mmCIF file of C-alpha atoms in Angstrom:
data_model
loop_
_atom_site.group_PDB
_atom_site.id
_atom_site.type_symbol
_atom_site.label_atom_id
_atom_site.label_comp_id
_atom_site.label_asym_id
_atom_site.label_seq_id
_atom_site.Cartn_x
_atom_site.Cartn_y
_atom_site.Cartn_z
ATOM 1 C CA MET A 492 12.556 -12.852 -30.380
ATOM 2 C CA LEU A 493 13.516 -9.180 -30.281
ATOM 3 C CA MET A 494 17.019 -9.984 -31.483
ATOM 4 C CA GLN A 495 15.568 -11.899 -34.429
ATOM 5 C CA ILE A 496 13.375 -8.923 -35.309
ATOM 6 C CA LEU A 497 16.325 -6.530 -35.077
ATOM 7 C CA ILE A 498 18.385 -8.732 -37.357
ATOM 8 C CA HIS A 499 15.792 -10.002 -39.848
ATOM 9 C CA GLN A 500 12.968 -7.453 -39.810
ATOM 10 C CA PRO A 501 14.232 -4.129 -38.431
ATOM 11 C CA ARG A 502 11.204 -2.283 -39.883
ATOM 12 C CA MET A 503 9.049 -3.979 -37.237
ATOM 13 C CA ILE A 504 10.724 -1.843 -34.575
ATOM 14 C CA GLY A 505 8.720 1.143 -35.844
ATOM 15 C CA THR A 506 5.509 -0.824 -35.422
ATOM 16 C CA ILE A 507 6.486 -1.811 -31.885
ATOM 17 C CA VAL A 508 7.220 1.807 -30.997
ATOM 18 C CA GLU A 509 3.936 2.962 -32.589
ATOM 19 C CA HIS A 510 1.950 0.495 -30.488
ATOM 20 C CA THR A 511 3.624 1.518 -27.258
ATOM 21 C CA PRO A 512 1.071 3.273 -25.010
ATOM 22 C CA THR A 513 1.517 7.023 -24.600
ATOM 23 C CA TRP A 514 1.908 6.737 -20.822
ATOM 24 C CA VAL A 515 5.154 4.790 -21.373
ATOM 25 C CA TRP A 516 6.670 7.729 -23.249
ATOM 26 C CA VAL A 517 5.439 10.157 -20.589
ATOM 27 C CA LEU A 518 7.105 7.989 -17.942
ATOM 28 C CA LEU A 519 10.313 7.917 -19.989
ATOM 29 C CA VAL A 520 10.357 11.722 -20.239
ATOM 30 C CA ALA A 521 9.838 12.026 -16.466
ATOM 31 C CA LEU A 522 12.594 9.522 -15.768
ATOM 32 C CA LEU A 523 14.914 11.275 -18.220
ATOM 33 C CA ALA A 524 14.264 14.591 -16.466
ATOM 34 C CA LEU A 525 15.090 12.978 -13.136
ATOM 35 C CA GLY A 526 18.260 11.440 -14.569
ATOM 36 C CA VAL A 527 19.410 14.635 -16.274
ATOM 37 C CA SER A 528 18.917 16.544 -13.004
ATOM 38 C CA GLN A 529 21.469 14.170 -11.466
ATOM 39 C CA CYS A 530 24.070 15.212 -14.046
ATOM 40 C CA LEU A 531 24.392 18.710 -12.601
ATOM 41 C CA PRO A 532 25.918 19.713 -9.261
ATOM 42 C CA ARG A 533 23.072 20.233 -6.839
ATOM 43 C CA ARG A 534 21.918 20.541 -3.278
ATOM 44 C CA ALA A 535 19.501 17.904 -1.978
ATOM 45 C CA SER A 536 17.862 16.947 1.295
ATOM 46 C CA GLN A 537 18.219 13.539 2.924
ATOM 47 C CA THR A 538 14.666 12.695 1.865
ATOM 48 C CA ARG A 539 15.322 13.610 -1.740
ATOM 49 C CA ILE A 540 18.451 11.459 -1.757
ATOM 50 C CA ALA A 541 16.360 8.446 -0.709
ATOM 51 C CA VAL A 542 13.665 8.959 -3.365
ATOM 52 C CA LEU A 543 15.620 7.760 -6.414
ATOM 53 C CA PRO A 544 16.723 4.373 -5.039
ATOM 54 C CA VAL A 545 13.264 3.755 -3.567
ATOM 55 C CA VAL A 546 11.489 4.628 -6.840
ATOM 56 C CA MET A 547 13.873 2.530 -8.941
ATOM 57 C CA THR A 548 13.542 -0.406 -6.535
ATOM 58 C CA ALA A 549 9.753 -0.175 -6.685
ATOM 59 C CA PHE A 550 9.898 0.088 -10.484
ATOM 60 C CA ALA A 551 12.019 -3.079 -10.674
ATOM 61 C CA LEU A 552 9.909 -5.062 -8.202
ATOM 62 C CA ILE A 553 6.651 -4.064 -9.863
ATOM 63 C CA GLY A 554 8.205 -5.073 -13.177
ATOM 64 C CA LEU A 555 9.089 -8.498 -11.787
ATOM 65 C CA ILE A 556 5.783 -9.133 -10.063
ATOM 66 C CA THR A 557 3.590 -8.023 -12.962
ATOM 67 C CA ALA A 558 5.608 -9.667 -15.743
ATOM 68 C CA PHE A 559 5.525 -13.239 -14.545
ATOM 69 C CA VAL A 560 2.419 -15.320 -13.969
ATOM 70 C CA GLY A 561 3.367 -18.254 -11.788
ATOM 71 C CA ILE A 562 3.939 -17.927 -8.061
ATOM 72 C CA GLY A 563 7.085 -20.009 -8.552
ATOM 73 C CA GLN A 564 8.466 -17.547 -11.098
ATOM 74 C CA ARG A 565 7.578 -14.579 -8.912
ATOM 75 C CA VAL A 566 9.084 -16.004 -5.732
ATOM 76 C CA SER A 567 12.226 -17.312 -7.445
ATOM 77 C CA ALA A 568 12.715 -14.098 -9.424
ATOM 78 C CA THR A 569 12.200 -11.923 -6.344
ATOM 79 C CA ALA A 570 14.636 -14.043 -4.320
ATOM 80 C CA LEU A 571 17.278 -13.820 -7.064
ATOM 81 C CA TRP A 572 16.646 -10.074 -7.410
ATOM 82 C CA LEU A 573 17.288 -9.689 -3.675
ATOM 83 C CA VAL A 574 20.497 -11.749 -3.835
ATOM 84 C CA CYS A 575 21.761 -9.823 -6.877
ATOM 85 C CA THR A 576 20.878 -6.473 -5.304
ATOM 86 C CA ALA A 577 22.691 -7.365 -2.075
ATOM 87 C CA GLY A 578 25.689 -8.811 -3.911
ATOM 88 C CA CYS A 579 26.024 -5.864 -6.263
ATOM 89 C CA THR A 580 25.615 -3.430 -3.366
ATOM 90 C CA ALA A 581 28.373 -5.178 -1.412
ATOM 91 C CA LEU A 582 30.675 -5.305 -4.440
ATOM 92 C CA ALA A 583 30.075 -1.648 -5.314
ATOM 93 C CA LEU A 584 30.769 -0.583 -1.714
ATOM 94 C CA TRP A 585 33.898 -2.712 -1.621
ATOM 95 C CA LEU A 586 35.177 -1.215 -4.887
ATOM 96 C CA GLN A 587 34.250 2.346 -3.906
ATOM 97 C CA PRO A 588 33.502 2.622 -0.187
ATOM 98 C CA ASP A 589 33.286 6.421 -0.009
ATOM 99 C CA ALA A 590 31.154 9.052 -1.690
ATOM 100 C CA PRO A 591 32.919 11.167 -4.332
ATOM 101 C CA ALA A 592 35.502 13.520 -2.797
ATOM 102 C CA ASP A 593 33.521 16.676 -3.590
ATOM 103 C CA THR A 594 30.350 15.405 -1.879
ATOM 104 C CA ARG A 595 29.497 17.185 1.357
ATOM 105 C CA PHE A 596 26.816 16.867 4.019
ATOM 106 C CA ASP A 597 25.818 19.846 6.156
ATOM 107 C CA GLY A 598 24.588 18.516 9.491
ATOM 108 C CA THR A 599 22.860 21.767 10.444
ATOM 109 C CA THR A 600 20.750 22.120 7.289
ATOM 110 C CA ARG A 601 20.595 18.324 6.703
ATOM 111 C CA HIS A 602 21.422 18.823 3.016
ATOM 112 C CA PHE A 603 23.976 17.293 0.693
ATOM 113 C CA GLU A 604 26.142 19.165 -1.785
ATOM 114 C CA LEU A 605 26.447 16.709 -4.665
ATOM 115 C CA PRO A 606 28.627 16.709 -7.754
ATOM 116 C CA GLY A 607 26.942 15.947 -11.026
ATOM 117 C CA SER A 608 27.081 12.399 -12.351
ATOM 118 C CA ALA A 609 25.744 10.699 -15.459
ATOM 119 C CA LEU A 610 25.655 7.332 -13.686
ATOM 120 C CA PRO A 611 22.122 7.763 -12.264
ATOM 121 C CA LEU A 612 20.827 8.715 -15.725
ATOM 122 C CA LEU A 613 22.394 5.595 -17.226
ATOM 123 C CA MET A 614 21.007 3.429 -14.427
ATOM 124 C CA ILE A 615 17.501 4.886 -14.818
ATOM 125 C CA LEU A 616 17.631 4.280 -18.570
ATOM 126 C CA GLY A 617 18.877 0.752 -17.984
ATOM 127 C CA ILE A 618 16.002 -0.164 -15.684
ATOM 128 C CA PHE A 619 13.464 1.491 -17.997
ATOM 129 C CA LEU A 620 14.884 -0.301 -21.023
ATOM 130 C CA ILE A 621 14.763 -3.676 -19.276
ATOM 131 C CA LYS A 622 11.127 -3.114 -18.287
ATOM 132 C CA TYR A 623 10.221 -1.920 -21.795
ATOM 133 C CA LEU A 624 11.950 -4.803 -23.567
ATOM 134 C CA VAL A 625 10.437 -7.357 -21.194
ATOM 135 C CA GLY A 626 6.997 -5.863 -21.887
ATOM 136 C CA VAL A 627 7.527 -6.063 -25.632
ATOM 137 C CA GLU A 628 8.863 -9.611 -25.412
ATOM 138 C CA LEU A 629 5.897 -10.724 -23.298
ATOM 139 C CA ALA A 630 3.438 -9.032 -25.659
ATOM 140 C CA MET A 631 4.954 -10.911 -28.583
ATOM 141 C CA GLN A 632 5.463 -14.204 -26.734
ATOM 142 C CA PRO A 633 3.035 -14.433 -23.779
ATOM 143 C CA ALA A 634 4.307 -17.916 -22.916
ATOM 144 C CA MET A 635 7.566 -16.301 -21.723
ATOM 145 C CA ALA A 636 5.646 -15.110 -18.645
ATOM 146 C CA SER A 637 5.874 -18.716 -17.418
ATOM 147 C CA ASP A 638 9.527 -19.219 -18.336
ATOM 148 C CA LEU A 639 11.604 -19.427 -15.149
ATOM 149 C CA THR A 640 14.906 -18.917 -16.974
ATOM 150 C CA PHE A 641 13.635 -15.691 -18.538
ATOM 151 C CA ALA A 642 12.276 -14.519 -15.167
ATOM 152 C CA LEU A 643 15.606 -15.194 -13.455
ATOM 153 C CA GLY A 644 17.552 -13.349 -16.147
ATOM 154 C CA VAL A 645 15.336 -10.302 -15.776
ATOM 155 C CA ALA A 646 15.582 -10.481 -11.975
ATOM 156 C CA ALA A 647 19.385 -10.604 -12.129
ATOM 157 C CA LEU A 648 19.524 -7.536 -14.376
ATOM 158 C CA TYR A 649 17.182 -5.563 -12.129
ATOM 159 C CA GLY A 650 19.223 -6.650 -9.104
ATOM 160 C CA LEU A 651 22.466 -5.402 -10.615
ATOM 161 C CA PHE A 652 20.993 -1.975 -11.343
ATOM 162 C CA ASN A 653 19.294 -1.727 -7.948
ATOM 163 C CA GLY A 654 22.528 -2.720 -6.210
ATOM 164 C CA VAL A 655 24.352 0.234 -7.731
ATOM 165 C CA PHE A 656 21.566 2.609 -6.610
ATOM 166 C CA THR A 657 21.604 1.135 -3.121
ATOM 167 C CA ALA A 658 25.386 1.443 -2.826
ATOM 168 C CA ARG A 659 25.232 5.086 -3.902
ATOM 169 C CA PHE A 660 22.585 5.786 -1.265
ATOM 170 C CA LEU A 661 24.586 3.993 1.459
ATOM 171 C CA ARG A 662 27.728 5.982 0.623
ATOM 172 C CA LEU A 663 25.771 9.193 1.124
ATOM 173 C CA TRP A 664 24.093 7.894 4.263
ATOM 174 C CA ARG A 665 27.557 7.230 5.751
ATOM 175 C CA LEU A 666 28.305 10.949 5.360
ATOM 176 C CA THR A 667 25.369 11.783 7.617
ATOM 177 C CA ARG A 668 26.809 9.513 10.329
ATOM 178 C CA THR A 669 30.237 11.173 10.248
ATOM 179 C CA ALA A 670 28.679 14.666 10.350
ATOM 180 C CA ARG A 671 27.078 14.002 13.741
#
């Protein structure tokens, strides 16, 4: 439906944006700030390193559970999300097993020295955009909340994004093991 609107009635996009609740834009600004902070070299604790993948995982799971009405859709979508997350994590670790070369972990202070990267910002925007577009689609076509194919497509997308976050976290976690 959204593609049809973009193609045939692009002026409706303004109406959709106007009817988006304010809290959604506040959340977007907060997520953008978090993502932009990842673009700069920084120092971060082990706890802070874990926050981003945990928050993005929760955001994706809440999106799945609240978007779909049937227990069958929820269970199937969550199972596929888990499979996609695990598969993408494994693939990402296989393709790039180590943290970036200029990443360091100080075992005495328990802090990481991290290079800047735009990847977390892009991943955050991707998950937000999926959740936003699913919300718009469901507002325009409530019957889609019962559509298993739609639920599985959304779950797969969330799983791919969450897999990349998980792989990034695991690469950093490996550094803490070698520092001991």
